[in-house]
PDB file of C-alpha atoms in Angstrom:
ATOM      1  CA  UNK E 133      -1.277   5.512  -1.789  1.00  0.00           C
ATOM      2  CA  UNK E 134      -3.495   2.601  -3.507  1.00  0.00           C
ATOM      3  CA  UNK E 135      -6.162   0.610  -1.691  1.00  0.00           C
ATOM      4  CA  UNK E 136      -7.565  -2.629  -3.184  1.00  0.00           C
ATOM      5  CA  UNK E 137     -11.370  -3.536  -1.673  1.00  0.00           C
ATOM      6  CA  UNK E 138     -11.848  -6.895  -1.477  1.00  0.00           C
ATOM      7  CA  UNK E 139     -13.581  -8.840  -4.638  1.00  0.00           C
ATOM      8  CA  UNK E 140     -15.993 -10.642  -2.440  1.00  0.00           C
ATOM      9  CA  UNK E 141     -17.479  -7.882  -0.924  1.00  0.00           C
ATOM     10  CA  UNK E 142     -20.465  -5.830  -2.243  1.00  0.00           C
ATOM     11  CA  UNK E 143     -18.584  -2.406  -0.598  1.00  0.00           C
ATOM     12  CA  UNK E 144     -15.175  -2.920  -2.046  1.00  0.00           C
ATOM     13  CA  UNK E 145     -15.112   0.204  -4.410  1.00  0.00           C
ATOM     14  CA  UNK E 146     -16.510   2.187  -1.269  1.00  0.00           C
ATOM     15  CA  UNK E 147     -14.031   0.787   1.171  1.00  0.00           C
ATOM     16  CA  UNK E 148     -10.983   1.651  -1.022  1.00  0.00           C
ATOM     17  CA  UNK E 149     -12.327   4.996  -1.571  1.00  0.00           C
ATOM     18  CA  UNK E 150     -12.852   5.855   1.812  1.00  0.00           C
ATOM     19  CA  UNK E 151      -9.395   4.074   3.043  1.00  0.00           C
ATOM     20  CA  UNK E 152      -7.606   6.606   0.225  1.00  0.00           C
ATOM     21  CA  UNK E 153      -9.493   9.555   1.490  1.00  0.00           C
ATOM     22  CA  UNK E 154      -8.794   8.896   5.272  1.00  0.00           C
ATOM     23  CA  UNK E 155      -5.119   8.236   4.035  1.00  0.00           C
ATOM     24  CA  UNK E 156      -4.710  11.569   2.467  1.00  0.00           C
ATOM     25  CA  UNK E 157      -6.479  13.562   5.310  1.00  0.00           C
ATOM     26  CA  UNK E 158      -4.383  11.983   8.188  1.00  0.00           C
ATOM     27  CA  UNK E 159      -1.475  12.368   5.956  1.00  0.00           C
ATOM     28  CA  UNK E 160      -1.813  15.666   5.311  1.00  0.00           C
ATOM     29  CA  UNK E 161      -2.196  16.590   8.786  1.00  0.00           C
ATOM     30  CA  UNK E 162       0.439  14.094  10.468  1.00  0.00           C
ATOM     31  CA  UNK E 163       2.989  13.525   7.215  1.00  0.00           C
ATOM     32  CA  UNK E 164       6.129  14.880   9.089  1.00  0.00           C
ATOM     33  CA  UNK E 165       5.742  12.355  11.439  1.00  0.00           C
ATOM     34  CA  UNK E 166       6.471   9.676   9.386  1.00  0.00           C
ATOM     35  CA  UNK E 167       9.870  10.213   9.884  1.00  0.00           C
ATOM     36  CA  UNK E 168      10.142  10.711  13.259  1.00  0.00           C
ATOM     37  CA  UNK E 169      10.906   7.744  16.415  1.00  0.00           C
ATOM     38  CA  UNK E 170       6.965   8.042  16.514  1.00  0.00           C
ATOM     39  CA  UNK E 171       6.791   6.751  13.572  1.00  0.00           C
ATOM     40  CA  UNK E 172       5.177   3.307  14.448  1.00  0.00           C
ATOM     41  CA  UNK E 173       2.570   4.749  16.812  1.00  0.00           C
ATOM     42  CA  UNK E 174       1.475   7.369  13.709  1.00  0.00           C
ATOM     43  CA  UNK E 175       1.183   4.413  11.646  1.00  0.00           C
ATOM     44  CA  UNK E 176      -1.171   2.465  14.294  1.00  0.00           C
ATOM     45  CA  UNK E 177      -2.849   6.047  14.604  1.00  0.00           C
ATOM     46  CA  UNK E 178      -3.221   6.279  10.914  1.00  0.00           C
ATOM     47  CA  UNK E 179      -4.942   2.670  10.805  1.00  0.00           C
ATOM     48  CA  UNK E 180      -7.328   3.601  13.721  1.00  0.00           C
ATOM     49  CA  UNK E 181      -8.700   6.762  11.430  1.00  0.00           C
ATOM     50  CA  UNK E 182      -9.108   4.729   8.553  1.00  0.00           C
ATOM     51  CA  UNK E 183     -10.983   1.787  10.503  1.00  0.00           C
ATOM     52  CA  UNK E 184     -13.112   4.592  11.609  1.00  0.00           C
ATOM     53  CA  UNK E 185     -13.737   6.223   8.872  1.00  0.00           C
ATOM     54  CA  UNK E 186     -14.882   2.461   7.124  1.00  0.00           C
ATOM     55  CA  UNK E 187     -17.278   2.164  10.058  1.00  0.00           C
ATOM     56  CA  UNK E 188     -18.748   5.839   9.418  1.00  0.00           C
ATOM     57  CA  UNK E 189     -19.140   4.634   6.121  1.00  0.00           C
ATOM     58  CA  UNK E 190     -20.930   1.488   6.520  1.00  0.00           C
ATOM     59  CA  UNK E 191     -23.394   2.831   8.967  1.00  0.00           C
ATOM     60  CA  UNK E 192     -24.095   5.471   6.291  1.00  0.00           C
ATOM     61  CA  UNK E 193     -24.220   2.318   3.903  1.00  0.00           C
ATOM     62  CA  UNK E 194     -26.684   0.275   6.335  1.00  0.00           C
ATOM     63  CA  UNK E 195     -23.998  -2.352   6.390  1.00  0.00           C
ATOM     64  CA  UNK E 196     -21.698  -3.406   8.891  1.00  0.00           C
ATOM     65  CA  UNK E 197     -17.534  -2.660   9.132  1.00  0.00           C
ATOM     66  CA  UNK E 198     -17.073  -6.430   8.248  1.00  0.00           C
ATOM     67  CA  UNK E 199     -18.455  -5.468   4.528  1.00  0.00           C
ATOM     68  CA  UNK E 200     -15.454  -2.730   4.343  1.00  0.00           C
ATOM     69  CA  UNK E 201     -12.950  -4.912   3.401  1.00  0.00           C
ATOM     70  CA  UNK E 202      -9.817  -3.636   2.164  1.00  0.00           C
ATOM     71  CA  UNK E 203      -5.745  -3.431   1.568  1.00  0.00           C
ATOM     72  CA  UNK E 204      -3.492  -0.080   1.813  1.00  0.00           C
ATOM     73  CA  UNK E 205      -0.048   0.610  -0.110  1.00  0.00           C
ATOM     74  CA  UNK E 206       1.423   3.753   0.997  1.00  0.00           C
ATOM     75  CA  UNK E 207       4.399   6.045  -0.045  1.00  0.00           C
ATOM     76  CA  UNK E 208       5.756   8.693   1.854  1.00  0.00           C
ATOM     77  CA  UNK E 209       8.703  10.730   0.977  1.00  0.00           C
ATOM     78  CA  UNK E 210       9.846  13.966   2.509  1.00  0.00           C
ATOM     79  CA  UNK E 211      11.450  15.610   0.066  1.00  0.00           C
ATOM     80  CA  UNK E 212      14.034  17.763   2.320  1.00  0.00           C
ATOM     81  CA  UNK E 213      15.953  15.298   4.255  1.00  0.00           C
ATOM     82  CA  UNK E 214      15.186  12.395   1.504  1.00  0.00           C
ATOM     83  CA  UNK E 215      13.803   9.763   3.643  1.00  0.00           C
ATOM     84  CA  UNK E 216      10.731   7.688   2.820  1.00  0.00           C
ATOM     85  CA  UNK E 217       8.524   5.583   5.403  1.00  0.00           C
ATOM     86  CA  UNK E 218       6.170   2.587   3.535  1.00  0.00           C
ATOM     87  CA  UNK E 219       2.914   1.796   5.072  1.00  0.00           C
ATOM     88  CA  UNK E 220       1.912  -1.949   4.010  1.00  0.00           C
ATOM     89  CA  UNK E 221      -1.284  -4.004   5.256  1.00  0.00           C
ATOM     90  CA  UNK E 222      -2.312  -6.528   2.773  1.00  0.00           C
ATOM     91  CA  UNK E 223      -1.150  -8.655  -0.634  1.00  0.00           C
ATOM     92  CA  UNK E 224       0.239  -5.508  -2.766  1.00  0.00           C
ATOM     93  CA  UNK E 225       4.047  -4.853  -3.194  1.00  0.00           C
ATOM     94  CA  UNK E 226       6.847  -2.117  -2.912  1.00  0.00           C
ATOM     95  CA  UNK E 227       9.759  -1.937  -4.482  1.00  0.00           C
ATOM     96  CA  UNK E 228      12.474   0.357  -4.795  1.00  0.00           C
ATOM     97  CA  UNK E 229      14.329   0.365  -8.244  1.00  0.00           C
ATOM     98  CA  UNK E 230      17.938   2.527  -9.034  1.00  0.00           C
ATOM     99  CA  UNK E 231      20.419   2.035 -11.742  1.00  0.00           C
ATOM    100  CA  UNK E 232      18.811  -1.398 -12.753  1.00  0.00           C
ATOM    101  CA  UNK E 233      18.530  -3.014  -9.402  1.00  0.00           C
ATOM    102  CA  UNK E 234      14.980  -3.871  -8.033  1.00  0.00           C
ATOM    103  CA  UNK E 235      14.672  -4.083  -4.377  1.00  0.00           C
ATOM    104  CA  UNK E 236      11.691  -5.282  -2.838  1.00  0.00           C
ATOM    105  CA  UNK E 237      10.683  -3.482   0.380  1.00  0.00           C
ATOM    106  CA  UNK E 238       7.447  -5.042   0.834  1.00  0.00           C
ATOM    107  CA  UNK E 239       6.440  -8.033   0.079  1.00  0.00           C
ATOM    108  CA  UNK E 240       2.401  -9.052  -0.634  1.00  0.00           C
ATOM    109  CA  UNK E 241       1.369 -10.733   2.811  1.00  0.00           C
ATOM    110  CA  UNK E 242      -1.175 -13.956   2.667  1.00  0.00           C
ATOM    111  CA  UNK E 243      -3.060 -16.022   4.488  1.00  0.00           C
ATOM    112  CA  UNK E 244      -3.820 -19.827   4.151  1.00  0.00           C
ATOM    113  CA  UNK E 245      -4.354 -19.283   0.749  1.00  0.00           C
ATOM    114  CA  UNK E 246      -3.139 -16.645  -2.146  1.00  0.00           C
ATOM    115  CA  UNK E 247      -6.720 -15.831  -2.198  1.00  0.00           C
ATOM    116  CA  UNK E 248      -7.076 -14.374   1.356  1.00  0.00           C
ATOM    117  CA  UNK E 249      -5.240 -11.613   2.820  1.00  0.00           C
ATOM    118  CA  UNK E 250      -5.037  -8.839   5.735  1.00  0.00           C
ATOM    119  CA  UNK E 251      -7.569  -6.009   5.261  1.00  0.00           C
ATOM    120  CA  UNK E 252      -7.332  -2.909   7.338  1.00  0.00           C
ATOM    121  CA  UNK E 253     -10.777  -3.295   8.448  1.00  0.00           C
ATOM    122  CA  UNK E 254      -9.374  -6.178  10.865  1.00  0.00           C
ATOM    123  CA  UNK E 255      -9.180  -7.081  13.901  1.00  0.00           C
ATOM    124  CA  UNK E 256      -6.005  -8.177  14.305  1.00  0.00           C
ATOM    125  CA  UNK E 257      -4.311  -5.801  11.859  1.00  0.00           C
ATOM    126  CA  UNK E 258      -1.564  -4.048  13.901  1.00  0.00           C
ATOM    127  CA  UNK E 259       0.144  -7.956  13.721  1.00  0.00           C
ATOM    128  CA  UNK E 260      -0.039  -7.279   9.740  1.00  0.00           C
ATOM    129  CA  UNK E 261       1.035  -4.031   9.899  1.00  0.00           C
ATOM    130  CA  UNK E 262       4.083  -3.444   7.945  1.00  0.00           C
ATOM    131  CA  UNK E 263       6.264  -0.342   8.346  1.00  0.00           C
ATOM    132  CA  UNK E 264       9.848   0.042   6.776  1.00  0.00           C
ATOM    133  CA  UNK E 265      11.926   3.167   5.774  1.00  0.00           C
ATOM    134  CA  UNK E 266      14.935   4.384   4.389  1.00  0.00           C
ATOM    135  CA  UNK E 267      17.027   6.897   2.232  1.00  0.00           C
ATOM    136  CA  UNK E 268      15.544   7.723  -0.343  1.00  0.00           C
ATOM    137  CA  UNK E 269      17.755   8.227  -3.498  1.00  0.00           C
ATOM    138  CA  UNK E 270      16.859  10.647  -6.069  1.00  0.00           C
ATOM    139  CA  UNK E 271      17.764   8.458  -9.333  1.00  0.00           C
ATOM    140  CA  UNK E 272      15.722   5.685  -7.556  1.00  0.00           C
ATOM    141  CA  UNK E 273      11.721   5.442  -8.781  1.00  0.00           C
ATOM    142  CA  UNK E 274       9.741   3.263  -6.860  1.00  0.00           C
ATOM    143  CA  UNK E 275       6.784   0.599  -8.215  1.00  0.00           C
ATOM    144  CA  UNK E 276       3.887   0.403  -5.688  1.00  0.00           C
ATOM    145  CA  UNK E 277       0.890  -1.948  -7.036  1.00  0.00           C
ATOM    146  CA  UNK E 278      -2.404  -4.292  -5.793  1.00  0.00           C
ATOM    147  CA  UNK E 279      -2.422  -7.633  -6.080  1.00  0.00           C
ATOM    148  CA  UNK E 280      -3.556  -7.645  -9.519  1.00  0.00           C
ATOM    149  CA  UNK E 281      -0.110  -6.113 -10.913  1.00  0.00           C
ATOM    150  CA  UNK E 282       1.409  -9.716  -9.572  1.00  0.00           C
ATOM    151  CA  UNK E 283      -1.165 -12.215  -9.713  1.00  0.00           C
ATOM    152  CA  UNK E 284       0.437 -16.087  -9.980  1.00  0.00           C
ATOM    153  CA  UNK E 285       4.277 -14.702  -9.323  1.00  0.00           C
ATOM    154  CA  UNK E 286       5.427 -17.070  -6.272  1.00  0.00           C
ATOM    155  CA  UNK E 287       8.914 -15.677  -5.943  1.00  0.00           C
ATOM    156  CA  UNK E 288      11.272 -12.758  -6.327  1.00  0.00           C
ATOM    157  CA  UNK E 289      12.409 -13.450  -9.832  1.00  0.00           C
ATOM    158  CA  UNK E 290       8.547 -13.731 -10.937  1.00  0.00           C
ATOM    159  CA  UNK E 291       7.427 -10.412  -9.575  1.00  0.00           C
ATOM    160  CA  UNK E 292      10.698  -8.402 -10.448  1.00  0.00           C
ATOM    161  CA  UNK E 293       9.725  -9.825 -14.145  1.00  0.00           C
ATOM    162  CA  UNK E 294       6.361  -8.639 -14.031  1.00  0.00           C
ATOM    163  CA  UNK E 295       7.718  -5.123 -12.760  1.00  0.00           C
ATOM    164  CA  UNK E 296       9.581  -5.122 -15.899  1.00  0.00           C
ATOM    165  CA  UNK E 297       6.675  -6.142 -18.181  1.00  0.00           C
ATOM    166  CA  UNK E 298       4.271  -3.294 -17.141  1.00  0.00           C
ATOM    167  CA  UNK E 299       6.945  -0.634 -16.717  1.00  0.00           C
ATOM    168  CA  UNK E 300       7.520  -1.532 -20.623  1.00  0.00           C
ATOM    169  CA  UNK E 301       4.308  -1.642 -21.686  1.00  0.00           C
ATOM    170  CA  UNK E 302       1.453   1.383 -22.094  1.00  0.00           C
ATOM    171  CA  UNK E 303      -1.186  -0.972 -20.929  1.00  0.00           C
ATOM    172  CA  UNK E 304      -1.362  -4.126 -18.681  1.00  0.00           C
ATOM    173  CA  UNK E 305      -4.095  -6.137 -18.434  1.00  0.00           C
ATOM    174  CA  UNK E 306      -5.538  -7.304 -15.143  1.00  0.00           C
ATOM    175  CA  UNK E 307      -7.309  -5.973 -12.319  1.00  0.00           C
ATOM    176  CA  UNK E 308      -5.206  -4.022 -10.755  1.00  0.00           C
ATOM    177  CA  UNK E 309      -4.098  -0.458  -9.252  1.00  0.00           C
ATOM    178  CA  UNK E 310       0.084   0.220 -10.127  1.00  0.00           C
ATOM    179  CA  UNK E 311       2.372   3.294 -10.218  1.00  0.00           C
ATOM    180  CA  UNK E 312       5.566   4.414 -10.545  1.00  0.00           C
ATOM    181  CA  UNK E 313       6.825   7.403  -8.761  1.00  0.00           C
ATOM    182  CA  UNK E 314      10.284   9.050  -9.304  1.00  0.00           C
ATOM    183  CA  UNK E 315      11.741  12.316  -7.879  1.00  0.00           C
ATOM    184  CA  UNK E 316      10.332  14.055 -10.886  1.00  0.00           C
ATOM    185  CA  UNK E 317       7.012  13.227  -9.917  1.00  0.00           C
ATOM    186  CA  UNK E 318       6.987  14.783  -6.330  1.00  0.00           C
TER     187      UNK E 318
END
């Protein structure tokens, strides 16, 4: 899971941490249902915990809920029957690469402008709630990034270029949160 706080906040750092750490408990307690016909409702239960878990936060920060702006990315594979599930609010990406091809399974979602997007912390995030799933193959490895990892692509062939750039490179420079996770990894 990554989670990107937004720049123009002064709780974006705190936001993504918290949004991570509310991931990772509801995930370890609900993860099987990912992959169930619930799966929608778990993933509108999943937001709720981390929007309350932001407003905990910001009343511990003296700020308000507004001020926890951020975007989630998550991954989940179960490893026995091979499916994965993708949880997507905001401007990251997903993609699923085997044997050369790159398919995107999430697009980055944005508003008016590439500089605004859909933060968890929203009101009206269930409508930018993005939820896919599928069969997961083991030779596949998947690429899972913020906004940074794509800045200024505009179209398929520009981000499946910049996939290839920082999966060949040690270090890529921008602001931003990417990984790559195969079978091996899990």
């Amino acid at each position: 899971m990554i989670s990107d706080g937004a720049g123009s906040s002064d709780f974006a750092k705190e936001a993504a941490w918290c949004t991570v750490n509310a991931t990772a408990d509801f995930c370890y307690n609900n993860s099987s249902e990912f992959f169930t016909d619930k799966q929608e409702q778990i993933a509108r239960n999943l937001i709720f915990d981390i929007q309350q878990a932001l407003y905990e936060q910001a009343t511990k920060l003296n700020t308000d809920l507004s001020e926890m702006m951020c975007t989630l990315v998550l991954l989940c594979i179960d490893t026995k029957t091979m499916q994965y599930t993708t949880i997507h609010v905001g401007d990251g990406l997903i993609t699923k690469i085997c044997d050369d091809k790159t398919e995107i399974i999430s697009y980055p979602e944005n508003g008016v402008t590439k500089q605004y997007t859909y933060m968890v912390n929203s009101p009206s995030v269930m409508k930018h709630l993005r939820i896919k799933s599928g069969i997961y193959d083991p030779k596949a490895h998947f690429f899972a990034c913020t906004d940074g990892a794509v800045e200024n692509c505009y179209s398929t062939q520009e981000y499946l270029k910049r996939i290839i750039e920082i999966e060949n490179f040690d270090s890529f420079q921008d602001d931003s949160t990417y990984c790559f996770c195969s079978f091996n990894d899990i």
